[in-house]
């Protein structure tokens, strides 16, 4: 008799958290982000694989339409691969996930949101970042063990607009 | 943690309803999430629930029959047909599964049979915290709650097997076979014998969980959110966060609680656990998916073409067995394992819009369900967001025994039964998140708490340690009661422990 004994390998699939969040509307992502926490001494180090979604404008599309777009953006076709962090600074990684091509530098540090809840800040006001991109403010909180939910916001004269969301997971 | 609920219960079937009701009675603040709607039945109407969805009867039959259809090539939960639909059909190569979606879960469509497992020591030997003798009190509580009793010939129930097979030379359905306790009104009203089975009981003649447990619990403070489907569970430093799809408002909300009871039905519980692990919300559970089975279910069509209308009666006409040669003894075929045979009419056929000729023909036929404890040694697998099963018939010899008994029923009656011999189909999926004292052997401990995930409990058939071999609703209820009774104690003990640490 054939006895089935093969087990299922427990693992967190790379990008699976982001794919789960593809179905969230912008407001739902905002609510989710607000509900998350950030460890007091949070500090990111090393290379992180990024998955984009929650892009302002695209997220207004119906779910059946925006989901394939995000899946496409999660594939090799997207030149943005993630972020790298080292000693309170970091940069976006392009074209490969090894961090050899970097563009868009930022400082990192802990901070608070408007309600005083802690988060990790990514401040693009960095000398190596072109002036056009310097109004970008990144914010990140821990979504799950090892997975960060982050968003990019644009600091206007009077307001702060959320541009997009992404997840960051340690690159294998 | 900003939740004002002590516990969130996911699912309102036999596991979820019993757990929620028990917790509310223990003074806990409980929120129950159910992906299906309230059903438009007399008890629910009388309770003043406004938003109700019809059962798939009459003109609603075709529109409200299916909730979801999962085919081997469809991703995720499959294709949603109608969020107010009743049945989920999950077609898989090794085993197909039918389950339902409503406040009250499977109690709307079950056969109202309240039975204990085939083996009296079913609960023994799986965990130090559970035993068959302890569980007996929970079985008795559930029978009393559902108002179930064994039907007898004196009840004059149409098509009752005890009466129908009284003079049969081929079959036996007397006290030696043992009729199950049934939770159906048996006061002699002819209307109670109609339209009370697989398509639900609009009149409330069949006792359902919304009627018996949930509505009374609502009066005691239980909050129920129908059409709310949990998409993922995330462990947080203080408990759990749930991503929940509100199908009414069409938005995703986040709920948090220190404790979560997962009772979404075996398939949905497994989906939720697998998906939550995939996305990083939950960790570990190395034996998740193992120990899956179908309780040896084999449904068969018995094309008797009788002169009588066989469709009315209780949802299940009752148990029967093969009669040993000219004796008053039931028999098991040589070389076969014991098999549980039950007989059903196509009750509710009057409510299906069909040409009169077809309907009349179906009224004269029967359904037989053969069942027996399989080895529950299949594997539920999760690949690219889809649940599938690996289940080998040859390692579950009970199926061959059921096939042999069904064939013998056909031979003796002169009307061959039709069933799918190599395509197992079950309405009683179980296992996959089994109970065991250690995480190497199971997913939950003897109190239903997921190993290494304090505060996360599984209270449905996914946690069952083996196949009961009989309809499992009572066994699931008993398990859920056992789990729920422990939760306030565990909470109290942990609080005392935390306080003593602080001081």
CSV table of N, CA and C in Angstrom, one decimal, chain A residues 15-110:
chain,number,residue,atom,x,y,z
A,15,UNK,N,7.7,37.8,-2.1
A,15,UNK,CA,6.7,38.6,-2.8
A,15,UNK,C,5.3,38.2,-2.5
A,16,UNK,N,5.0,37.1,-1.7
A,16,UNK,CA,3.7,36.7,-1.5
A,16,UNK,C,2.9,37.7,-0.6
A,17,UNK,N,3.6,38.4,0.3
A,17,UNK,CA,2.9,39.4,1.1
A,17,UNK,C,2.4,40.5,0.2
A,18,UNK,N,3.2,40.9,-0.7
A,18,UNK,CA,2.8,42.0,-1.6
A,18,UNK,C,1.7,41.6,-2.5
A,19,UNK,N,1.8,40.3,-3.0
A,19,UNK,CA,0.7,39.9,-3.9
A,19,UNK,C,-0.6,39.8,-3.1
A,20,UNK,N,-0.6,39.5,-1.8
A,20,UNK,CA,-1.8,39.6,-1.0
A,20,UNK,C,-2.3,41.0,-1.0
A,21,UNK,N,-1.4,42.0,-0.9
A,21,UNK,CA,-1.9,43.3,-0.8
A,21,UNK,C,-2.3,44.0,-2.1
A,22,UNK,N,-2.0,43.3,-3.2
A,22,UNK,CA,-2.5,43.8,-4.5
A,22,UNK,C,-4.0,44.1,-4.5
A,23,UNK,N,-4.7,43.3,-3.7
A,23,UNK,CA,-6.2,43.5,-3.8
A,23,UNK,C,-6.7,44.7,-2.9
A,24,UNK,N,-5.8,45.3,-2.2
A,24,UNK,CA,-6.2,46.4,-1.3
A,24,UNK,C,-6.3,47.7,-2.1
A,25,UNK,N,-7.4,48.4,-1.7
A,25,UNK,CA,-7.5,49.8,-2.3
A,25,UNK,C,-6.6,50.7,-1.5
A,26,UNK,N,-6.4,51.9,-2.0
A,26,UNK,CA,-5.5,52.9,-1.4
A,26,UNK,C,-5.9,53.2,0.0
A,27,UNK,N,-7.1,53.4,0.2
A,27,UNK,CA,-7.6,53.7,1.6
A,27,UNK,C,-7.4,52.6,2.6
A,28,UNK,N,-7.6,51.3,2.0
A,28,UNK,CA,-7.4,50.1,2.9
A,28,UNK,C,-5.9,50.0,3.2
A,29,UNK,N,-5.0,50.3,2.3
A,29,UNK,CA,-3.6,50.3,2.6
A,29,UNK,C,-3.2,51.3,3.6
A,30,UNK,N,-3.8,52.5,3.5
A,30,UNK,CA,-3.5,53.6,4.5
A,30,UNK,C,-3.9,53.1,5.9
A,31,UNK,N,-5.1,52.5,5.9
A,31,UNK,CA,-5.6,52.0,7.2
A,31,UNK,C,-4.7,50.9,7.8
A,32,UNK,N,-4.3,50.0,6.9
A,32,UNK,CA,-3.4,48.9,7.3
A,32,UNK,C,-2.1,49.5,7.8
A,33,UNK,N,-1.5,50.4,7.0
A,33,UNK,CA,-0.3,51.0,7.4
A,33,UNK,C,-0.4,51.7,8.8
A,34,UNK,N,-1.5,52.4,9.0
A,34,UNK,CA,-1.7,53.0,10.3
A,34,UNK,C,-1.8,52.0,11.5
A,35,UNK,N,-2.3,50.8,11.2
A,35,UNK,CA,-2.4,49.8,12.2
A,35,UNK,C,-1.1,49.1,12.6
A,36,UNK,N,-0.1,49.2,11.7
A,36,UNK,CA,1.1,48.5,11.9
A,36,UNK,C,2.0,49.2,12.9
A,37,UNK,N,3.0,48.4,13.4
A,37,UNK,CA,3.9,49.0,14.4
A,37,UNK,C,5.3,49.0,13.9
A,38,UNK,N,6.2,49.7,14.6
A,38,UNK,CA,7.6,49.7,14.2
A,38,UNK,C,8.4,49.5,15.4
A,39,UNK,N,9.3,48.6,15.5
A,39,UNK,CA,10.1,48.4,16.7
A,39,UNK,C,10.9,49.6,17.0
A,40,UNK,N,11.1,49.9,18.2
A,40,UNK,CA,11.7,51.2,18.7
A,40,UNK,C,13.1,51.4,18.1
A,41,UNK,N,13.9,50.3,18.1
A,41,UNK,CA,15.3,50.4,17.6
A,41,UNK,C,15.4,49.8,16.2
A,42,UNK,N,14.4,50.0,15.4
A,42,UNK,CA,14.4,49.4,14.0
A,42,UNK,C,15.5,50.0,13.2
A,43,UNK,N,16.2,49.2,12.5
A,43,UNK,CA,17.3,49.6,11.7
A,43,UNK,C,17.5,48.6,10.6
A,44,UNK,N,17.3,49.0,9.3
A,44,UNK,CA,17.5,48.1,8.2
A,44,UNK,C,18.9,48.0,7.8
A,45,UNK,N,19.4,46.9,7.5
A,45,UNK,CA,20.8,46.7,7.0
A,45,UNK,C,20.8,45.7,5.8
A,46,UNK,N,21.5,46.0,4.8
A,46,UNK,CA,21.7,45.0,3.7
A,46,UNK,C,20.7,45.3,2.6
A,47,UNK,N,20.6,44.3,1.7
A,47,UNK,CA,19.8,44.4,0.5
A,47,UNK,C,18.4,43.8,0.8
A,48,UNK,N,17.4,44.6,0.2
A,48,UNK,CA,16.0,44.2,0.4
A,48,UNK,C,15.3,44.1,-1.0
A,49,UNK,N,14.6,43.1,-1.2
A,49,UNK,CA,13.9,42.9,-2.5
A,49,UNK,C,12.6,43.7,-2.3
A,50,UNK,N,12.2,44.5,-3.3
A,50,UNK,CA,11.0,45.3,-3.2
A,50,UNK,C,9.9,44.8,-4.2
A,51,UNK,N,8.7,45.0,-3.8
A,51,UNK,CA,7.6,44.7,-4.7
A,51,UNK,C,6.6,45.8,-4.7
A,52,UNK,N,6.3,46.4,-5.8
A,52,UNK,CA,5.5,47.6,-5.9
A,52,UNK,C,4.0,47.3,-6.0
A,53,UNK,N,3.2,48.2,-5.4
A,53,UNK,CA,1.7,48.1,-5.6
A,53,UNK,C,1.2,49.4,-5.0
A,54,UNK,N,-0.1,49.4,-5.0
A,54,UNK,CA,-0.8,50.6,-4.3
A,54,UNK,C,-0.4,51.9,-5.0
A,55,UNK,N,-0.2,51.9,-6.3
A,55,UNK,CA,0.3,53.1,-7.0
A,55,UNK,C,-0.9,54.0,-7.2
A,56,UNK,N,-0.7,55.2,-6.7
A,56,UNK,CA,-1.8,56.2,-6.8
A,56,UNK,C,-2.2,56.3,-8.3
A,57,UNK,N,-3.5,56.2,-8.6
A,57,UNK,CA,-4.0,56.3,-10.0
A,57,UNK,C,-4.3,54.9,-10.4
A,58,UNK,N,-3.3,54.0,-10.4
A,58,UNK,CA,-3.5,52.6,-10.8
A,58,UNK,C,-4.5,51.9,-9.8
A,59,UNK,N,-4.4,52.3,-8.6
A,59,UNK,CA,-5.2,51.7,-7.6
A,59,UNK,C,-6.7,52.1,-7.7
A,60,UNK,N,-7.0,53.1,-8.5
A,60,UNK,CA,-8.4,53.4,-8.7
A,60,UNK,C,-9.0,52.5,-9.7
A,61,UNK,N,-8.2,51.7,-10.4
A,61,UNK,CA,-8.7,50.7,-11.4
A,61,UNK,C,-9.4,49.6,-10.7
A,62,UNK,N,-10.3,48.9,-11.4
A,62,UNK,CA,-10.9,47.7,-10.8
A,62,UNK,C,-9.9,46.7,-10.5
A,63,UNK,N,-10.2,45.8,-9.5
A,63,UNK,CA,-9.2,44.8,-9.0
A,63,UNK,C,-8.7,43.9,-10.2
A,64,UNK,N,-9.6,43.5,-11.0
A,64,UNK,CA,-9.2,42.6,-12.1
A,64,UNK,C,-8.3,43.2,-13.1
A,65,UNK,N,-8.3,44.5,-13.1
A,65,UNK,CA,-7.4,45.2,-14.1
A,65,UNK,C,-6.1,45.6,-13.4
A,66,UNK,N,-6.1,46.0,-12.1
A,66,UNK,CA,-4.9,46.5,-11.5
A,66,UNK,C,-4.0,45.3,-11.1
A,67,UNK,N,-4.6,44.2,-10.8
A,67,UNK,CA,-3.8,43.0,-10.3
A,67,UNK,C,-2.8,42.6,-11.4
A,68,UNK,N,-3.2,42.4,-12.6
A,68,UNK,CA,-2.2,42.0,-13.7
A,68,UNK,C,-1.1,43.1,-13.8
A,69,UNK,N,-1.5,44.4,-13.7
A,69,UNK,CA,-0.4,45.4,-13.8
A,69,UNK,C,0.6,45.2,-12.7
A,70,UNK,N,0.1,45.0,-11.5
A,70,UNK,CA,1.1,44.8,-10.4
A,70,UNK,C,1.9,43.5,-10.5
A,71,UNK,N,1.3,42.5,-11.1
A,71,UNK,CA,2.0,41.3,-11.3
A,71,UNK,C,3.1,41.5,-12.3
A,72,UNK,N,2.8,42.3,-13.3
A,72,UNK,CA,3.8,42.7,-14.3
A,72,UNK,C,4.9,43.5,-13.7
A,73,UNK,N,4.6,44.4,-12.8
A,73,UNK,CA,5.6,45.2,-12.2
A,73,UNK,C,6.4,44.4,-11.2
A,74,UNK,N,5.9,43.3,-10.8
A,74,UNK,CA,6.6,42.4,-9.8
A,74,UNK,C,7.5,41.4,-10.6
A,75,UNK,N,7.4,41.5,-11.9
A,75,UNK,CA,8.3,40.6,-12.7
A,75,UNK,C,9.6,41.2,-13.1
A,76,UNK,N,10.4,40.5,-13.9
A,76,UNK,CA,11.7,41.0,-14.3
A,76,UNK,C,11.6,42.3,-15.1
A,77,UNK,N,10.4,42.6,-15.6
A,77,UNK,CA,10.3,43.7,-16.5
A,77,UNK,C,10.5,45.1,-15.8
A,78,UNK,N,10.3,45.0,-14.5
A,78,UNK,CA,10.5,46.3,-13.7
A,78,UNK,C,11.9,46.5,-13.3
A,79,UNK,N,12.5,47.6,-13.8
A,79,UNK,CA,14.0,47.8,-13.5
A,79,UNK,C,14.2,48.0,-12.0
A,80,UNK,N,13.2,48.5,-11.2
A,80,UNK,CA,13.5,48.7,-9.8
A,80,UNK,C,13.4,47.4,-9.1
A,81,UNK,N,14.5,47.1,-8.4
A,81,UNK,CA,14.5,45.8,-7.7
A,81,UNK,C,14.4,45.8,-6.2
A,82,UNK,N,14.6,47.0,-5.6
A,82,UNK,CA,14.5,47.0,-4.2
A,82,UNK,C,15.4,48.1,-3.6
A,83,UNK,N,15.8,47.9,-2.4
A,83,UNK,CA,16.6,48.9,-1.7
A,83,UNK,C,17.7,48.3,-0.9
A,84,UNK,N,18.7,49.1,-0.7
A,84,UNK,CA,19.8,48.7,0.1
A,84,UNK,C,20.0,49.7,1.3
A,85,UNK,N,20.4,49.2,2.4
A,85,UNK,CA,20.6,50.0,3.6
A,85,UNK,C,21.9,49.7,4.2
A,86,UNK,N,22.6,50.8,4.7
A,86,UNK,CA,23.8,50.6,5.4
A,86,UNK,C,24.1,51.8,6.3
A,87,UNK,N,24.2,51.6,7.5
A,87,UNK,CA,24.6,52.6,8.5
A,87,UNK,C,23.8,54.0,8.3
A,88,UNK,N,22.5,53.9,8.4
A,88,UNK,CA,21.7,55.1,8.4
A,88,UNK,C,21.5,55.7,7.0
A,89,UNK,N,22.0,55.0,6.0
A,89,UNK,CA,21.8,55.6,4.6
A,89,UNK,C,21.3,54.4,3.7
A,90,UNK,N,20.9,54.8,2.6
A,90,UNK,CA,20.5,53.7,1.6
A,90,UNK,C,20.3,54.2,0.3
A,91,UNK,N,20.0,53.3,-0.7
A,91,UNK,CA,19.7,53.7,-2.1
A,91,UNK,C,18.8,52.7,-2.7
A,92,UNK,N,18.2,53.1,-3.8
A,92,UNK,CA,17.4,52.2,-4.6
A,92,UNK,C,18.3,51.3,-5.5
A,93,UNK,N,17.9,50.1,-5.6
A,93,UNK,CA,18.7,49.2,-6.5
A,93,UNK,C,18.0,49.0,-7.8
A,94,UNK,N,18.7,49.1,-8.9
A,94,UNK,CA,18.1,49.1,-10.2
A,94,UNK,C,18.8,47.9,-11.0
A,95,UNK,N,18.0,47.4,-11.9
A,95,UNK,CA,18.4,46.4,-12.9
A,95,UNK,C,18.8,45.0,-12.3
A,96,UNK,N,19.4,45.0,-11.2
A,96,UNK,CA,19.7,43.7,-10.6
A,96,UNK,C,19.6,43.8,-9.1
A,97,UNK,N,19.3,42.7,-8.4
A,97,UNK,CA,19.1,42.7,-7.0
A,97,UNK,C,20.3,42.6,-6.2
A,98,UNK,N,21.5,42.8,-6.8
A,98,UNK,CA,22.7,42.8,-6.1
A,98,UNK,C,23.1,44.1,-5.5
A,99,UNK,N,22.4,45.1,-6.0
A,99,UNK,CA,22.7,46.5,-5.5
A,99,UNK,C,23.9,47.2,-6.1
A,100,UNK,N,24.3,46.6,-7.3
A,100,UNK,CA,25.4,47.2,-8.0
A,100,UNK,C,25.1,48.5,-8.7
A,101,UNK,N,23.8,48.7,-9.1
A,101,UNK,CA,23.4,49.9,-9.7
A,101,UNK,C,22.4,50.6,-8.8
A,102,UNK,N,22.9,51.8,-8.3
A,102,UNK,CA,22.1,52.5,-7.3
A,102,UNK,C,21.7,53.9,-7.7
A,103,UNK,N,20.6,54.3,-7.4
A,103,UNK,CA,20.1,55.6,-7.8
A,103,UNK,C,19.0,56.0,-6.8
A,104,UNK,N,19.0,57.2,-6.4
A,104,UNK,CA,18.0,57.7,-5.4
A,104,UNK,C,18.4,57.3,-4.0
A,105,UNK,N,19.2,58.2,-3.4
A,105,UNK,CA,19.8,57.9,-2.1
A,105,UNK,C,18.9,58.6,-1.0
A,106,UNK,N,19.0,58.0,0.2
A,106,UNK,CA,18.2,58.6,1.3
A,106,UNK,C,18.9,58.3,2.6
A,107,UNK,N,18.5,59.1,3.6
A,107,UNK,CA,18.9,58.8,5.0
A,107,UNK,C,17.8,58.0,5.6
A,108,UNK,N,18.2,57.1,6.6
A,108,UNK,CA,17.1,56.4,7.3
A,108,UNK,C,17.2,56.8,8.8
A,109,UNK,N,16.1,56.7,9.4
A,109,UNK,CA,16.1,56.9,10.9
A,109,UNK,C,14.7,56.8,11.4
A,110,UNK,N,14.6,56.6,12.7
A,110,UNK,CA,13.2,56.4,13.2
A,110,UNK,C,12.5,57.8,13.4
